[in-house]
Each structure stands twice: as structure tokens, then as C-alpha cells.
Amino acid sequence: MTTGTLLTIDSISSLRAYAAGSPPSTFNVQGYAAPGDGGGGLFVYDPFDMSSTDNGGTIIVDSLGRRWYRLYSGDIYAEWFGVVGTGDETTTINSMVSSVSAVAVAASTQLTIRFNGPSYQTAGIAIKPNLCLDFGRATITKTVSGGSMLYTTPVLISGSYYGTYNNITIRGGTFNLNGKTAPGHIVYLLYTIGLRLENVTVTHQSQNLSWAFALGGRHMIVEGCKVLGGTVTLQDGIHIYHGQYICVNGGYVESGDDALPCGGEPTDPILSASPDPIRYVTFNGVTVNATQGTAMKCYVNTGAPANANWQVTDVIYTGIVGQCGVTSGQGIAFEDLTAPAIGSGSVQRCVARDFSLIYGNTATNPGTAYAIELNSTVDCAVHGKIQMLLPASGVPSGYRVVYDHGSQDSDISVKCPNVPTALGIYVGPSNRTTVRDSLVIGSSATNGPLLELFNATDFKASGNRFLNQLSGQSVIAFAAGGTTSFGEITRNTLSHAASPTAGFGIGIVSSTNAAYLDISHNNLSACFAPISGVITGVAFFNIHDNLALSTAVVGTATVAAGATSVTVTHGSSIGADNFADYQAWPTSAWGSATTWWLSNIGAASFNINVNIAPGGPGMTFGWRVDTGKNPNT
């Protein structure tokens, strides 16, 4: 029907087939394939355009080569291109995405494509630059196995993959595998610049061993995204694969493996061809449920070259809550698996803070030896709470809440109100580790120290509460065979469980090579014994001002009238060292003596000598022995 210069026709195909010699100025197209399917609209003829390509939605070329332009402002709708949610629309969707992207790139802007339907089916969508794909509440299901559901295809140009995928937003939608597989990754978006992901949901399925999100690029924001259904290994959540300046805010991750990992794989041909370090990444307020993996993980994998391009640095996790290592795996892992020398690791300045996690379960052996691990890191920190759930038996020997080894400048502050069938915090070998303001509470099944030190140099343990240790165990222990030096154990509160029959607050065994220690201002009053007997093998130390531990003994001794010496047996409470602080001073007249000195200084006694027998009533001395104050320090 023609009214003036407006002609109404039923479909885009009818417009494309139009062949009349004198066209109207405007077509009212009632639908894409049929009236009312949402793909219709007003199209105007541009007599001056002789070259534009038919893009299937906003530019239609009729049978005589005339260009008809859709009249619209604002967003573009998928229905305009015939994407109506019926059958496998992979080709149609990807053609639409490419066409609209080309327009957006040419105009140096971002265009939005809205998917208004309840569901769509596709083998996978190839993401293009300068687009916002808004899937709303739609469910997108996979039609065939193989390939990712959303993906980029980076191309190496002049040694870099960057430059192709810029200014991209993906909003909404639930991506469901529908019984199919996506080997490797369900969403695979690498080497992007300016990517935003908002409220995107990905659903794992047990038969598909792949990451939900594999993300990499620069200036990326991930807001409110969800991962559902992860139960088995290799089903990572939101995995940052490479890139810088990345922010992940909110959302929920239900992963079979690691929930929020940061790290690349040297076996990946794309990443190995143009490695890109991970730097300046934040995760904020994400809730996790990691069945067989970590809540937080920063790693450099075995085989990565020792250079800056493979570093993982300046990653900050804040306010991560939920469960991790439910049936196996660790809770938090910062690790360089290339086994670098202490202080040269490639995982640096990574921090997990203000977290609150429940780790493990009471029925299953965790299968790994540590809930939190810092392995060959530099300047990394963990500050938060972790509730341990472990079975009463079957836990691996030497299992630890925190294991810091091969690292430098670690900062550990952990609240763990129960340590069932496990050890507490283990440090060493390491340089400059600080354990501070931690709360670790043992139980009747705790099978080792709540803090153990081995080859720990320049360490500091301060302001901690290590409580309720099992009778017979040391609360803090220096492991046998190690060399632990330049350390401070200060202002800690240590205790054994009620009615202990053995054990030390601080245990230093005879085979320990320890030196330059400051053990001071600790509360040891609730320990069975404050410190192990004789401090052997320890040189250059200060042990002072500890509650329930006296290191000084005082008394008097008299050199008899006809004698030139007296033996003092001091009975120090922690034994003596050849370098301990021995003092004596005359408290009476000297008589015939003119000089005096100390000799035969031993573990339990020493002699006070005079050059001439004093005569008369003898010569009396006051004396003081402080085995905790070393005059060489």
C-alpha cells in the first residue's frame, strides 16, 4: 500500500527484492522475516549512496542497487538483523556484530546492540571492537562442542597482540553450555583495551573442564559477574591471564578449581609468543565457593622465563568472603613455581586483606599440606580470617594453616580461631618475614607448634596470640637443624591448654643454630614452662621483660677471712651461656685485699676472687646473673 511517499511492506526480504523504477522516499517495513517479529522499522532511500554494503539490519540494498537506511537513534536491536532467538543463529549474530563494529570504528564511537529475547543459541560469538553487547536477561546456550562462547582472536602485529580489541562492553546474559563443551575457556577475551564486563553469568557443567572467564588486557573493569555450577578441577572462575590496570568488583564465583586466580601459562602459544605481565589488579568484595581450589591465587608457573614479562605484581584482594578448598586444594596461594632464589621471585607485592574464609570440611582429607601458602614471593601479605574445617584424622602429616617458604618480606596477620589436627604458621626458609597481630588457637588434636621457625632470617613475631596449645608441644618452636637469626619475638601472648603436663611457650632445641634474638615483653604465664631449659647454640641474644620468665638471679657471697675465692652457684631459671651478663660488686670493707675479679664462669656457677685473703670478717659481694641479657648485643 502506498500513501504519498511512504510504502508499507512486510519484511526485509521484500525490501531487498524491491524493483520498482520510482521508489517512495520511505518504507515502513513491518518485520524482519514476518510482520511483528521486532525487526521492522522505517527505511529511507539515499540516492547519493552508490557503494555502501548491505549489512542486513541498518543498510539494505534493493534489487536495483539502491541503499535504504533504517531511521533510528540510540541503541541497535538484534531483531533488526534477524536475530530472533530461533535455532542456531551463530552466523547471523557474528555477521551483525562485524557489521555494527565496522560502523562504530569508522565513527570512532561505541555502539550498543541489545538482545531483548529470552534466549539465543550459538556455537560462539566473535567479539569485535567499539561495541556494547547487552544481553539483558537472555540465556545464551551453546549449540555444538568446541570453542568459547564469547571470544577474541588476537593477531600478532609487530610483536604485539594489542590494538585490535578496544572499547568493548559486554553486559548481562547467562551463558550455558547446554551439555556441550568449551575446551579451555567458556569466555575467552584476551589482549583487550578498555573492556567492561557487567553482570555476565557463566554456568559450568561437570563434563566441561574449562575456565569460566579467561581475561586479559589493559584498563579492564569486571562488575557483578557470576560463575555457577563449578565442582571439579580445572573449572576456574574469573582468571586474569595477563594485563594491567584491571578491577574486579563484586559478584559470586562458584568454581570447581581456583576462584580468582592471576597467572599465565607458558604452554599457551599466544601468551608465549608475546608475554604480558600481570600488574595493578584489584579484586573487591567477591563472594566465592571454590570446591577444589583457592579463593585467591597469584602464580608464575613452571617453565616461565625469569623475566619481567612473566611477573605477577601489585595484585590486591580486598573483602573476599566464602568457602575454599572445600574438598581439596589450598585456600590462598601466592607462589612462584620456577624455584627462584630468595628475594628474586616473580610474584611480588600481592596482598590478600580483610578476607573471611571457611576452609575445608570435616569429612574429607584436604589433600594438600597448606591452607595459605607464600612460596618464593617478594613483599606479599595475607591479612584476614580463616575458619578451618578438617577431619579428626587422615590430615597429611605436617599440615599447616600458613606456610611461608622461599619468600622475602612476607607480612602475615591471620585470625584462625581453631587449628584442628594441624600445625599453625610455619616460616622458613625466608628473609624478613613478619607475623603480627595474628590469633591462632589450637585444640586437643593440634599436632605441632602454632608458630614454627626454620632458617628464618631477620624475622619478627609481634602482637600475636597463640593460645590453647596441646600439652607437650611448644607454642613457638625453632625447628631443629635450621639457622634462625636476627629475630624478634615480642609482645605476644602464648598459652597451653588447661592443665598441661609438659611443653614450652618458646622451644629452642639444642640442634638449632640461632643468633641475634630478642625475646621480650611476651606473656608466658599460661604456658607449662616459659622457655626451653638451657639456651644452647644461641649467641647474641636478649631475653627480658617477659611475664612469668625471670632471667636475672641476684644474691650475696662472702670470701672468707683466710680464703682468696668463693664459688657462687646461681641457679638461673633458664640456664646460662658463656656470654651471659655476670656482675659482682663489693658490699663490705676489703680488708687486706686490693683487687678482685671473676673466673670459672660456667652454666651454673662462677668464682669471685681476691688477690689477698681479706682477713677479719671476710669480704662480702653482691652479685647478679642475667642469662637473658647478652653483653655482646
mmCIF file of C-alpha atoms in Angstrom, residues 320-567:
data_model
loop_
_atom_site.group_PDB
_atom_site.id
_atom_site.type_symbol
_atom_site.label_atom_id
_atom_site.label_comp_id
_atom_site.label_asym_id
_atom_site.label_seq_id
_atom_site.Cartn_x
_atom_site.Cartn_y
_atom_site.Cartn_z
ATOM 1 C CA ILE A 320 36.858 -11.750 49.639
ATOM 2 C CA VAL A 321 34.424 -13.965 51.562
ATOM 3 C CA GLY A 322 33.096 -17.506 51.261
ATOM 4 C CA GLN A 323 34.399 -21.065 51.102
ATOM 5 C CA CYS A 324 37.533 -22.512 49.553
ATOM 6 C CA GLY A 325 39.354 -25.828 49.384
ATOM 7 C CA VAL A 326 36.051 -27.433 50.310
ATOM 8 C CA THR A 327 37.076 -30.959 49.309
ATOM 9 C CA SER A 328 40.728 -30.386 48.361
ATOM 10 C CA GLY A 329 43.224 -27.713 47.400
ATOM 11 C CA GLN A 330 44.514 -24.632 49.168
ATOM 12 C CA GLY A 331 42.697 -21.546 50.352
ATOM 13 C CA ILE A 332 45.130 -18.808 49.312
ATOM 14 C CA ALA A 333 48.273 -19.343 47.235
ATOM 15 C CA PHE A 334 50.862 -16.781 46.165
ATOM 16 C CA GLU A 335 53.627 -18.765 44.502
ATOM 17 C CA ASP A 336 56.473 -18.679 42.003
ATOM 18 C CA LEU A 337 56.840 -22.284 40.896
ATOM 19 C CA THR A 338 60.087 -21.685 38.994
ATOM 20 C CA ALA A 339 62.012 -22.104 42.305
ATOM 21 C CA PRO A 340 63.932 -18.798 42.260
ATOM 22 C CA ALA A 341 66.465 -17.749 44.892
ATOM 23 C CA ILE A 342 65.011 -15.995 47.940
ATOM 24 C CA GLY A 343 64.284 -12.386 47.071
ATOM 25 C CA SER A 344 64.210 -12.848 43.292
ATOM 26 C CA GLY A 345 60.745 -14.374 42.776
ATOM 27 C CA SER A 346 58.386 -13.011 40.131
ATOM 28 C CA VAL A 347 55.283 -12.889 42.369
ATOM 29 C CA GLN A 348 55.657 -9.557 44.146
ATOM 30 C CA ARG A 349 53.561 -7.162 46.217
ATOM 31 C CA CYS A 350 50.445 -9.317 46.144
ATOM 32 C CA VAL A 351 48.074 -8.800 49.070
ATOM 33 C CA ALA A 352 45.001 -10.587 50.415
ATOM 34 C CA ARG A 353 43.365 -8.415 53.069
ATOM 35 C CA ASP A 354 40.129 -8.278 55.038
ATOM 36 C CA PHE A 355 39.149 -11.730 53.826
ATOM 37 C CA SER A 356 36.839 -14.068 55.738
ATOM 38 C CA LEU A 357 37.030 -17.661 54.543
ATOM 39 C CA ILE A 358 35.892 -21.102 55.600
ATOM 40 C CA TYR A 359 38.399 -23.726 54.519
ATOM 41 C CA GLY A 360 37.879 -27.469 54.046
ATOM 42 C CA ASN A 361 35.252 -29.717 55.586
ATOM 43 C CA THR A 362 35.089 -32.104 58.497
ATOM 44 C CA ALA A 363 34.671 -35.257 56.417
ATOM 45 C CA THR A 364 37.335 -35.032 53.695
ATOM 46 C CA ASN A 365 41.128 -35.059 53.768
ATOM 47 C CA PRO A 366 42.213 -31.744 52.185
ATOM 48 C CA GLY A 367 44.845 -33.480 50.054
ATOM 49 C CA THR A 368 47.291 -30.568 50.279
ATOM 50 C CA ALA A 369 49.559 -29.508 53.092
ATOM 51 C CA TYR A 370 48.693 -25.844 53.493
ATOM 52 C CA ALA A 371 45.585 -23.671 53.707
ATOM 53 C CA ILE A 372 47.588 -20.495 52.916
ATOM 54 C CA GLU A 373 50.915 -20.613 51.098
ATOM 55 C CA LEU A 374 53.507 -17.967 50.272
ATOM 56 C CA ASN A 375 56.068 -19.698 48.069
ATOM 57 C CA SER A 376 59.110 -17.813 46.742
ATOM 58 C CA THR A 377 57.301 -14.485 46.844
ATOM 59 C CA VAL A 378 58.580 -10.953 47.462
ATOM 60 C CA ASP A 379 56.782 -8.410 49.655
ATOM 61 C CA CYS A 380 53.454 -10.266 49.772
ATOM 62 C CA ALA A 381 50.897 -10.141 52.582
ATOM 63 C CA VAL A 382 47.882 -12.012 53.955
ATOM 64 C CA HIS A 383 45.630 -10.237 56.474
ATOM 65 C CA GLY A 384 42.313 -11.799 57.346
ATOM 66 C CA LYS A 385 40.268 -14.569 58.958
ATOM 67 C CA ILE A 386 40.146 -18.249 58.080
ATOM 68 C CA GLN A 387 37.980 -20.856 59.762
ATOM 69 C CA MET A 388 39.466 -24.338 59.486
ATOM 70 C CA LEU A 389 37.258 -27.377 58.950
ATOM 71 C CA LEU A 390 39.294 -30.581 58.948
ATOM 72 C CA PRO A 391 38.510 -34.213 59.740
ATOM 73 C CA ALA A 392 39.557 -35.662 63.065
ATOM 74 C CA SER A 393 42.045 -37.979 61.354
ATOM 75 C CA GLY A 394 43.710 -38.528 57.992
ATOM 76 C CA VAL A 395 45.089 -34.997 57.615
ATOM 77 C CA PRO A 396 48.538 -35.034 55.919
ATOM 78 C CA SER A 397 51.480 -35.038 58.303
ATOM 79 C CA GLY A 398 52.840 -31.537 58.773
ATOM 80 C CA TYR A 399 49.664 -29.846 57.564
ATOM 81 C CA ARG A 400 49.847 -26.110 58.228
ATOM 82 C CA VAL A 401 47.453 -23.206 58.301
ATOM 83 C CA VAL A 402 50.098 -20.850 56.806
ATOM 84 C CA TYR A 403 53.305 -21.937 55.075
ATOM 85 C CA ASP A 404 55.766 -19.175 54.181
ATOM 86 C CA HIS A 405 58.875 -20.514 52.466
ATOM 87 C CA GLY A 406 61.450 -19.259 49.997
ATOM 88 C CA SER A 407 59.982 -15.785 50.436
ATOM 89 C CA GLN A 408 61.178 -12.320 51.350
ATOM 90 C CA ASP A 409 59.372 -9.517 53.196
ATOM 91 C CA SER A 410 56.203 -11.503 53.849
ATOM 92 C CA ASP A 411 53.627 -9.891 56.149
ATOM 93 C CA ILE A 412 51.262 -12.347 57.854
ATOM 94 C CA SER A 413 48.313 -11.421 60.066
ATOM 95 C CA VAL A 414 45.813 -14.249 60.275
ATOM 96 C CA LYS A 415 42.921 -14.929 62.620
ATOM 97 C CA CYS A 416 42.374 -18.694 62.860
ATOM 98 C CA PRO A 417 40.231 -19.480 65.895
ATOM 99 C CA ASN A 418 40.682 -23.227 65.559
ATOM 100 C CA VAL A 419 43.592 -25.354 64.377
ATOM 101 C CA PRO A 420 42.216 -28.897 64.316
ATOM 102 C CA THR A 421 44.688 -31.719 63.617
ATOM 103 C CA ALA A 422 47.168 -29.287 62.092
ATOM 104 C CA LEU A 423 50.100 -27.010 62.761
ATOM 105 C CA GLY A 424 49.765 -23.246 62.811
ATOM 106 C CA ILE A 425 52.122 -20.869 60.961
ATOM 107 C CA TYR A 426 55.413 -22.145 59.528
ATOM 108 C CA VAL A 427 58.113 -19.691 58.425
ATOM 109 C CA GLY A 428 61.269 -20.613 56.567
ATOM 110 C CA PRO A 429 63.494 -20.573 54.807
ATOM 111 C CA SER A 430 62.758 -16.881 54.432
ATOM 112 C CA ASN A 431 64.089 -13.353 54.834
ATOM 113 C CA ARG A 432 62.384 -10.578 56.788
ATOM 114 C CA THR A 433 59.048 -12.282 57.426
ATOM 115 C CA THR A 434 56.717 -10.522 59.865
ATOM 116 C CA VAL A 435 53.981 -12.406 61.728
ATOM 117 C CA ARG A 436 51.903 -9.829 63.548
ATOM 118 C CA ASP A 437 48.563 -9.376 65.268
ATOM 119 C CA SER A 438 47.567 -12.959 64.496
ATOM 120 C CA LEU A 439 45.212 -15.111 66.534
ATOM 121 C CA VAL A 440 45.837 -18.852 66.267
ATOM 122 C CA ILE A 441 44.018 -21.146 68.678
ATOM 123 C CA GLY A 442 44.964 -24.790 68.934
ATOM 124 C CA SER A 443 42.902 -27.764 70.002
ATOM 125 C CA SER A 444 43.313 -31.108 71.732
ATOM 126 C CA ALA A 445 44.341 -32.557 68.349
ATOM 127 C CA THR A 446 46.826 -29.877 67.279
ATOM 128 C CA ASN A 447 49.936 -31.844 66.361
ATOM 129 C CA GLY A 448 52.645 -29.198 66.217
ATOM 130 C CA PRO A 449 53.691 -25.646 67.108
ATOM 131 C CA LEU A 450 51.364 -22.739 66.475
ATOM 132 C CA LEU A 451 54.386 -20.838 65.090
ATOM 133 C CA GLU A 452 57.462 -22.692 63.837
ATOM 134 C CA LEU A 453 60.641 -21.076 62.526
ATOM 135 C CA PHE A 454 63.243 -22.739 60.312
ATOM 136 C CA ASN A 455 66.064 -20.880 58.551
ATOM 137 C CA ALA A 456 64.191 -17.653 59.108
ATOM 138 C CA THR A 457 66.461 -14.627 58.893
ATOM 139 C CA ASP A 458 65.526 -11.212 60.256
ATOM 140 C CA PHE A 459 62.039 -12.336 61.238
ATOM 141 C CA LYS A 460 59.592 -10.632 63.576
ATOM 142 C CA ALA A 461 56.697 -12.103 65.557
ATOM 143 C CA SER A 462 54.860 -9.338 67.382
ATOM 144 C CA GLY A 463 51.465 -8.738 68.941
ATOM 145 C CA ASN A 464 50.217 -12.277 68.290
ATOM 146 C CA ARG A 465 48.045 -14.521 70.419
ATOM 147 C CA PHE A 466 48.962 -18.191 70.113
ATOM 148 C CA LEU A 467 46.637 -19.945 72.509
ATOM 149 C CA ASN A 468 45.414 -23.298 73.794
ATOM 150 C CA GLN A 469 48.385 -25.307 72.608
ATOM 151 C CA LEU A 470 48.320 -29.055 73.195
ATOM 152 C CA SER A 471 50.227 -30.183 76.299
ATOM 153 C CA GLY A 472 53.721 -31.397 75.435
ATOM 154 C CA GLN A 473 54.112 -29.122 72.407
ATOM 155 C CA SER A 474 55.915 -25.809 72.154
ATOM 156 C CA VAL A 475 53.689 -22.870 71.301
ATOM 157 C CA ILE A 476 56.514 -21.206 69.336
ATOM 158 C CA ALA A 477 59.305 -23.507 68.209
ATOM 159 C CA PHE A 478 62.615 -23.121 66.459
ATOM 160 C CA ALA A 479 62.853 -26.161 64.173
ATOM 161 C CA ALA A 480 65.812 -28.464 64.618
ATOM 162 C CA GLY A 481 68.686 -28.145 62.179
ATOM 163 C CA GLY A 482 67.836 -24.679 60.928
ATOM 164 C CA THR A 483 69.716 -21.405 61.268
ATOM 165 C CA THR A 484 67.374 -18.746 62.579
ATOM 166 C CA SER A 485 68.908 -15.359 63.267
ATOM 167 C CA PHE A 486 68.281 -11.646 63.621
ATOM 168 C CA GLY A 487 64.816 -12.237 65.002
ATOM 169 C CA GLU A 488 62.326 -10.621 67.358
ATOM 170 C CA ILE A 489 59.640 -12.384 69.383
ATOM 171 C CA THR A 490 57.973 -9.527 71.189
ATOM 172 C CA ARG A 491 54.663 -8.632 72.810
ATOM 173 C CA ASN A 492 52.993 -11.988 72.142
ATOM 174 C CA THR A 493 50.605 -13.899 74.388
ATOM 175 C CA LEU A 494 51.237 -17.650 74.497
ATOM 176 C CA SER A 495 49.330 -20.359 76.339
ATOM 177 C CA HIS A 496 48.863 -24.089 76.712
ATOM 178 C CA ALA A 497 45.521 -25.788 77.105
ATOM 179 C CA ALA A 498 44.196 -26.254 80.625
ATOM 180 C CA SER A 499 46.210 -28.486 82.984
ATOM 181 C CA PRO A 500 49.256 -29.087 80.771
ATOM 182 C CA THR A 501 51.855 -31.595 81.899
ATOM 183 C CA ALA A 502 54.685 -30.620 79.545
ATOM 184 C CA GLY A 503 55.722 -28.191 76.840
ATOM 185 C CA PHE A 504 57.316 -24.788 76.451
ATOM 186 C CA GLY A 505 55.989 -21.399 75.490
ATOM 187 C CA ILE A 506 59.111 -20.907 73.362
ATOM 188 C CA GLY A 507 61.060 -24.011 72.435
ATOM 189 C CA ILE A 508 64.654 -23.713 71.213
ATOM 190 C CA VAL A 509 66.171 -27.155 70.737
ATOM 191 C CA SER A 510 69.889 -27.846 71.151
ATOM 192 C CA SER A 511 70.405 -28.524 67.440
ATOM 193 C CA THR A 512 69.124 -25.077 66.461
ATOM 194 C CA ASN A 513 71.665 -22.595 65.137
ATOM 195 C CA ALA A 514 70.167 -19.348 66.362
ATOM 196 C CA ALA A 515 71.693 -15.948 66.910
ATOM 197 C CA TYR A 516 70.831 -12.325 67.436
ATOM 198 C CA LEU A 517 67.449 -12.938 69.046
ATOM 199 C CA ASP A 518 65.288 -10.518 71.011
ATOM 200 C CA ILE A 519 62.649 -12.316 73.105
ATOM 201 C CA SER A 520 60.911 -9.676 75.153
ATOM 202 C CA HIS A 521 57.640 -8.406 76.603
ATOM 203 C CA ASN A 522 55.806 -11.696 75.999
ATOM 204 C CA ASN A 523 53.115 -13.080 78.291
ATOM 205 C CA LEU A 524 54.146 -16.675 79.089
ATOM 206 C CA SER A 525 52.168 -17.063 82.288
ATOM 207 C CA ALA A 526 49.744 -19.661 80.877
ATOM 208 C CA CYS A 527 52.469 -21.923 79.499
ATOM 209 C CA PHE A 528 53.576 -25.093 81.283
ATOM 210 C CA ALA A 529 57.165 -23.843 81.078
ATOM 211 C CA PRO A 530 58.003 -20.444 79.612
ATOM 212 C CA ILE A 531 61.115 -21.350 77.618
ATOM 213 C CA SER A 532 63.181 -24.445 76.947
ATOM 214 C CA GLY A 533 65.804 -25.175 79.619
ATOM 215 C CA VAL A 534 69.327 -24.155 78.658
ATOM 216 C CA ILE A 535 69.629 -21.873 75.650
ATOM 217 C CA THR A 536 72.377 -23.775 73.870
ATOM 218 C CA GLY A 537 73.682 -22.902 70.458
ATOM 219 C CA VAL A 538 72.226 -19.381 70.705
ATOM 220 C CA ALA A 539 74.646 -16.484 70.548
ATOM 221 C CA PHE A 540 73.975 -12.781 70.922
ATOM 222 C CA PHE A 541 70.533 -12.555 72.456
ATOM 223 C CA ASN A 542 68.315 -10.516 74.722
ATOM 224 C CA ILE A 543 65.602 -12.252 76.744
ATOM 225 C CA HIS A 544 63.959 -9.735 79.031
ATOM 226 C CA ASP A 545 60.777 -8.315 80.447
ATOM 227 C CA ASN A 546 58.710 -11.434 79.781
ATOM 228 C CA LEU A 547 55.807 -12.185 82.104
ATOM 229 C CA ALA A 548 56.433 -15.420 84.062
ATOM 230 C CA LEU A 549 60.017 -15.679 82.849
ATOM 231 C CA SER A 550 62.765 -14.313 85.076
ATOM 232 C CA THR A 551 66.208 -14.287 83.517
ATOM 233 C CA ALA A 552 68.040 -12.464 86.348
ATOM 234 C CA VAL A 553 69.213 -14.012 89.640
ATOM 235 C CA VAL A 554 70.725 -11.927 92.454
ATOM 236 C CA GLY A 555 72.430 -12.776 95.736
ATOM 237 C CA THR A 556 75.393 -12.224 98.039
ATOM 238 C CA ALA A 557 78.596 -14.193 98.642
ATOM 239 C CA THR A 558 81.472 -13.771 101.124
ATOM 240 C CA VAL A 559 85.132 -14.546 100.614
ATOM 241 C CA ALA A 560 86.150 -15.991 103.983
ATOM 242 C CA ALA A 561 88.839 -14.286 106.064
ATOM 243 C CA GLY A 562 91.568 -16.719 105.114
ATOM 244 C CA ALA A 563 90.402 -17.513 101.569
ATOM 245 C CA THR A 564 91.026 -15.862 98.211
ATOM 246 C CA SER A 565 87.874 -17.014 96.372
ATOM 247 C CA VAL A 566 84.259 -18.104 96.761
ATOM 248 C CA THR A 567 82.159 -20.205 94.347
#
